Short mmCIF file of C-alpha atoms in Angstrom, two decimals:
data_model
loop_
_atom_site.label_atom_id
_atom_site.label_comp_id
_atom_site.label_asym_id
_atom_site.label_seq_id
_atom_site.Cartn_x
_atom_site.Cartn_y
_atom_site.Cartn_z
CA MET D 1300 118.09 172.53 66.59
CA PRO D 1301 115.31 171.88 69.14
CA ALA D 1302 114.98 174.01 72.25
CA PRO D 1303 116.70 172.57 75.34
CA GLN D 1304 114.40 170.67 77.69
CA PHE D 1305 116.47 171.53 80.76
CA SER D 1306 117.44 175.08 81.70
CA VAL D 1307 120.32 174.29 84.10
CA ASN D 1308 121.67 171.17 82.35
CA SER D 1309 121.26 172.28 78.74
CA TYR D 1310 123.44 169.39 77.51
CA ARG D 1311 120.90 166.87 78.87
CA PHE D 1312 118.50 165.25 76.41
CA ASP D 1313 117.07 162.38 78.47
CA PRO D 1314 113.92 163.01 80.52
CA TYR D 1315 113.83 162.00 84.18
CA ARG D 1316 113.33 158.35 85.00
CA THR D 1317 110.36 157.20 87.06
CA PHE D 1318 112.12 154.62 89.23
CA LYS D 1319 113.81 157.09 91.60
CA PHE D 1320 111.36 158.88 93.88
CA GLN D 1321 110.43 159.43 97.49
CA LEU D 1322 107.13 159.79 99.25
CA LEU D 1323 106.82 162.01 102.32
CA ILE D 1324 103.96 161.70 104.79
CA ASP D 1325 103.99 164.03 107.78
CA GLY D 1326 107.37 165.30 106.52
CA GLN D 1327 108.97 161.84 106.87
CA VAL D 1328 110.22 159.71 103.98
CA VAL D 1329 108.20 156.49 103.82
CA ALA D 1330 110.48 153.47 103.45
CA GLY D 1331 109.81 150.62 101.05
CA VAL D 1332 107.43 152.43 98.69
CA SER D 1333 107.82 150.72 95.33
CA LYS D 1334 105.07 152.39 93.32
CA VAL D 1335 102.99 155.56 93.30
CA SER D 1336 100.26 155.89 90.68
CA GLY D 1337 100.24 159.01 88.51
CA LEU D 1338 98.70 162.38 89.26
CA LYS D 1339 95.73 163.16 87.05
CA THR D 1340 93.29 166.07 86.94
CA THR D 1341 90.15 166.13 84.81
CA VAL D 1342 88.14 169.29 84.19
CA GLU D 1343 84.47 168.73 83.45
CA VAL D 1344 83.17 170.12 80.16
CA VAL D 1345 79.75 171.78 80.31
CA ASP D 1346 77.87 172.09 77.01
CA TRP D 1347 75.87 175.30 76.66
CA ARG D 1348 73.63 176.72 73.95
CA SER D 1349 72.28 180.20 73.70
CA ALA D 1350 68.56 180.61 73.03
CA GLY D 1351 69.34 182.82 70.06
CA ASP D 1352 71.90 180.43 68.53
CA GLN D 1353 70.67 176.83 68.80
CA SER D 1354 72.96 175.64 65.99
CA HIS D 1355 76.14 176.45 67.88
CA LYS D 1356 77.19 174.57 71.00
CA ARG D 1357 79.67 176.22 73.35
CA LYS D 1358 81.96 174.51 75.83
CA LEU D 1359 82.25 175.91 79.37
CA VAL D 1360 84.67 174.96 82.12
CA GLY D 1361 83.12 172.86 84.88
CA GLY D 1362 84.48 171.47 88.10
CA ALA D 1363 87.82 169.69 88.43
CA THR D 1364 88.23 166.17 89.77
CA TYR D 1365 91.41 164.50 90.93
CA ASP D 1366 91.96 160.78 90.44
CA PRO D 1367 92.88 158.79 93.54
CA ILE D 1368 96.51 157.83 94.09
CA THR D 1369 97.53 154.27 94.87
CA LEU D 1370 100.67 153.61 96.92
CA GLU D 1371 102.46 150.27 97.07
CA GLN D 1372 104.84 149.34 99.86
CA GLY D 1373 106.76 146.14 100.50
CA LEU D 1374 105.58 144.25 103.57
CA SER D 1375 107.56 145.23 106.64
CA HIS D 1376 107.01 146.26 110.24
CA ASP D 1377 106.41 149.89 109.18
CA ALA D 1378 102.80 150.54 110.23
CA ILE D 1379 102.33 153.95 108.55
CA PHE D 1380 99.61 152.72 106.15
CA GLN D 1381 97.74 150.81 108.89
CA ASP D 1382 97.97 153.74 111.30
CA TRP D 1383 96.63 156.15 108.69
CA ILE D 1384 93.62 154.02 107.71
CA ASN D 1385 92.85 153.61 111.43
CA LEU D 1386 92.49 157.41 111.67
CA VAL D 1387 89.70 157.19 109.07
CA ASN D 1388 87.85 154.05 110.10
CA HIS D 1389 88.95 152.28 113.25
CA ILE D 1390 87.84 148.83 114.31
CA ASP D 1391 86.83 150.32 117.67
CA GLY D 1392 84.15 152.46 116.00
CA ASP D 1393 83.50 156.08 115.06
CA ALA D 1394 84.71 157.41 118.41
CA SER D 1395 88.25 156.38 117.41
CA MET D 1396 88.13 158.31 114.11
CA SER D 1397 90.41 161.34 114.03
CA LEU D 1398 88.64 164.23 112.31
CA LEU D 1399 91.67 166.37 113.12
CA ASN D 1400 94.42 164.17 111.64
CA PHE D 1401 93.00 161.86 108.97
CA ARG D 1402 93.57 164.30 106.06
CA LYS D 1403 97.24 164.83 105.26
CA ASP D 1404 99.24 166.79 102.73
CA ILE D 1405 101.87 164.54 101.15
CA VAL D 1406 104.89 165.22 98.97
CA ILE D 1407 106.14 163.18 96.01
CA ASN D 1408 109.73 163.92 95.03
CA LEU D 1409 111.07 162.79 91.66
CA LEU D 1410 114.82 162.26 92.00
CA ASN D 1411 117.53 162.52 89.37
CA LEU D 1412 120.02 159.68 88.95
CA GLN D 1413 122.22 161.16 91.70
CA GLY D 1414 119.27 160.94 94.14
CA VAL D 1415 118.67 164.70 94.35
CA PRO D 1416 115.08 166.00 94.12
CA ALA D 1417 114.59 167.32 90.59
CA MET D 1418 110.83 167.87 90.74
CA SER D 1419 108.41 167.87 93.63
CA TYR D 1420 104.63 167.64 93.84
CA LYS D 1421 102.46 168.63 96.79
CA VAL D 1422 99.26 166.62 97.17
CA PHE D 1423 96.54 168.21 99.29
CA ARG D 1424 94.12 166.80 101.84
CA ALA D 1425 94.75 163.14 101.05
CA TRP D 1426 92.99 160.44 103.03
CA PRO D 1427 92.94 156.65 102.65
CA SER D 1428 89.80 155.07 101.23
CA GLU D 1429 91.15 151.55 100.74
CA PHE D 1430 93.92 149.51 102.34
CA GLN D 1431 95.11 146.04 101.44
CA ALA D 1432 97.27 144.93 104.35
CA LEU D 1433 98.14 141.49 103.05
CA PRO D 1434 98.40 140.36 99.42
CA ASP D 1435 97.36 136.95 98.17
CA LEU D 1436 99.63 134.31 99.65
CA ASP D 1437 101.00 131.61 97.32
CA ALA D 1438 103.36 128.90 98.58
CA GLY D 1439 104.04 127.83 94.99
CA ASN D 1440 105.76 131.09 94.05
CA THR D 1441 108.93 131.63 96.08
CA ASN D 1442 110.13 134.77 94.28
CA THR D 1443 107.19 137.06 95.03
CA VAL D 1444 107.58 140.11 97.25
CA GLY D 1445 104.65 140.87 99.53
CA ILE D 1446 103.10 144.25 98.69
CA GLN D 1447 100.48 146.19 100.61
CA THR D 1448 98.49 148.94 98.91
CA LEU D 1449 96.87 152.16 100.10
CA LYS D 1450 94.40 154.09 97.95
CA LEU D 1451 94.26 157.83 98.66
CA GLU D 1452 91.46 160.21 97.79
CA ILE D 1453 92.87 163.68 97.15
CA GLU D 1454 91.52 167.21 96.78
CA GLY D 1455 94.23 168.62 94.54
CA TRP D 1456 97.91 168.79 93.74
CA ARG D 1457 100.45 171.15 92.29
CA ILE D 1458 104.10 171.19 91.37
CA ASP D 1459 106.35 172.74 94.02
CA ASP D 1460 108.12 175.59 92.21
CA SER D 1461 110.63 175.97 95.05
CA VAL D 1462 112.31 172.73 93.92
CA THR D 1463 114.38 173.73 90.92
CA GLU D 1464 116.44 171.74 88.47
CA PRO D 1465 119.64 170.63 90.24
CA ALA D 1466 123.01 171.01 88.54
CA GLU D 1467 124.26 167.58 87.51
CA THR D 1468 127.87 166.49 87.48
#
C-alpha cells in the first residue's frame, strides 16, 4: 500500500485543486483574482573542468532565478493593480515613484474545498513590471469577461510552514 500523501487526513487520496485560492497584497485579500501563474525557480548550472582532468566535466551550482508571476483580475472598480504600477512608474514622472513602497511581499493561499488555507506561499519583494488595464474589446462576443493582468517580478518565494494541513470533515 502506498504511503499516505496527507498526514492529518490520511484517508484522503485526491491532491488539492487549483481553483480555490486567495491572493493577499498588503495583508488584504484581493477580490476578483481569477488566475495566478505558477511559482518557478531555476538554478543555473555552471560547467567546470579541472586542469588535471580535462576529460571529466563537473557541474556546479550557480545563481537562482525566479520566473515572474502573472495575476489576472476581472475588471472592476478595485484599483489595486493600477495603484501598485503607479508606485513603480507614474505618469507624473520619476518624482512620483515610491522607492519605499513599490516592492511588496505577497501571500498566495491554496484553499481546500471547505475554503480553509491548506498551503501558503510567501513571495518576496515583488514589483509590477507590466500592467494591462483594459483587454481587447469585442462587441461581437457578448459572453467575454474583461480581465486585466499584472506581471510581477519577484526575488524569491518559499512555502509558509506555519500553515499546516487542516483537518477535513
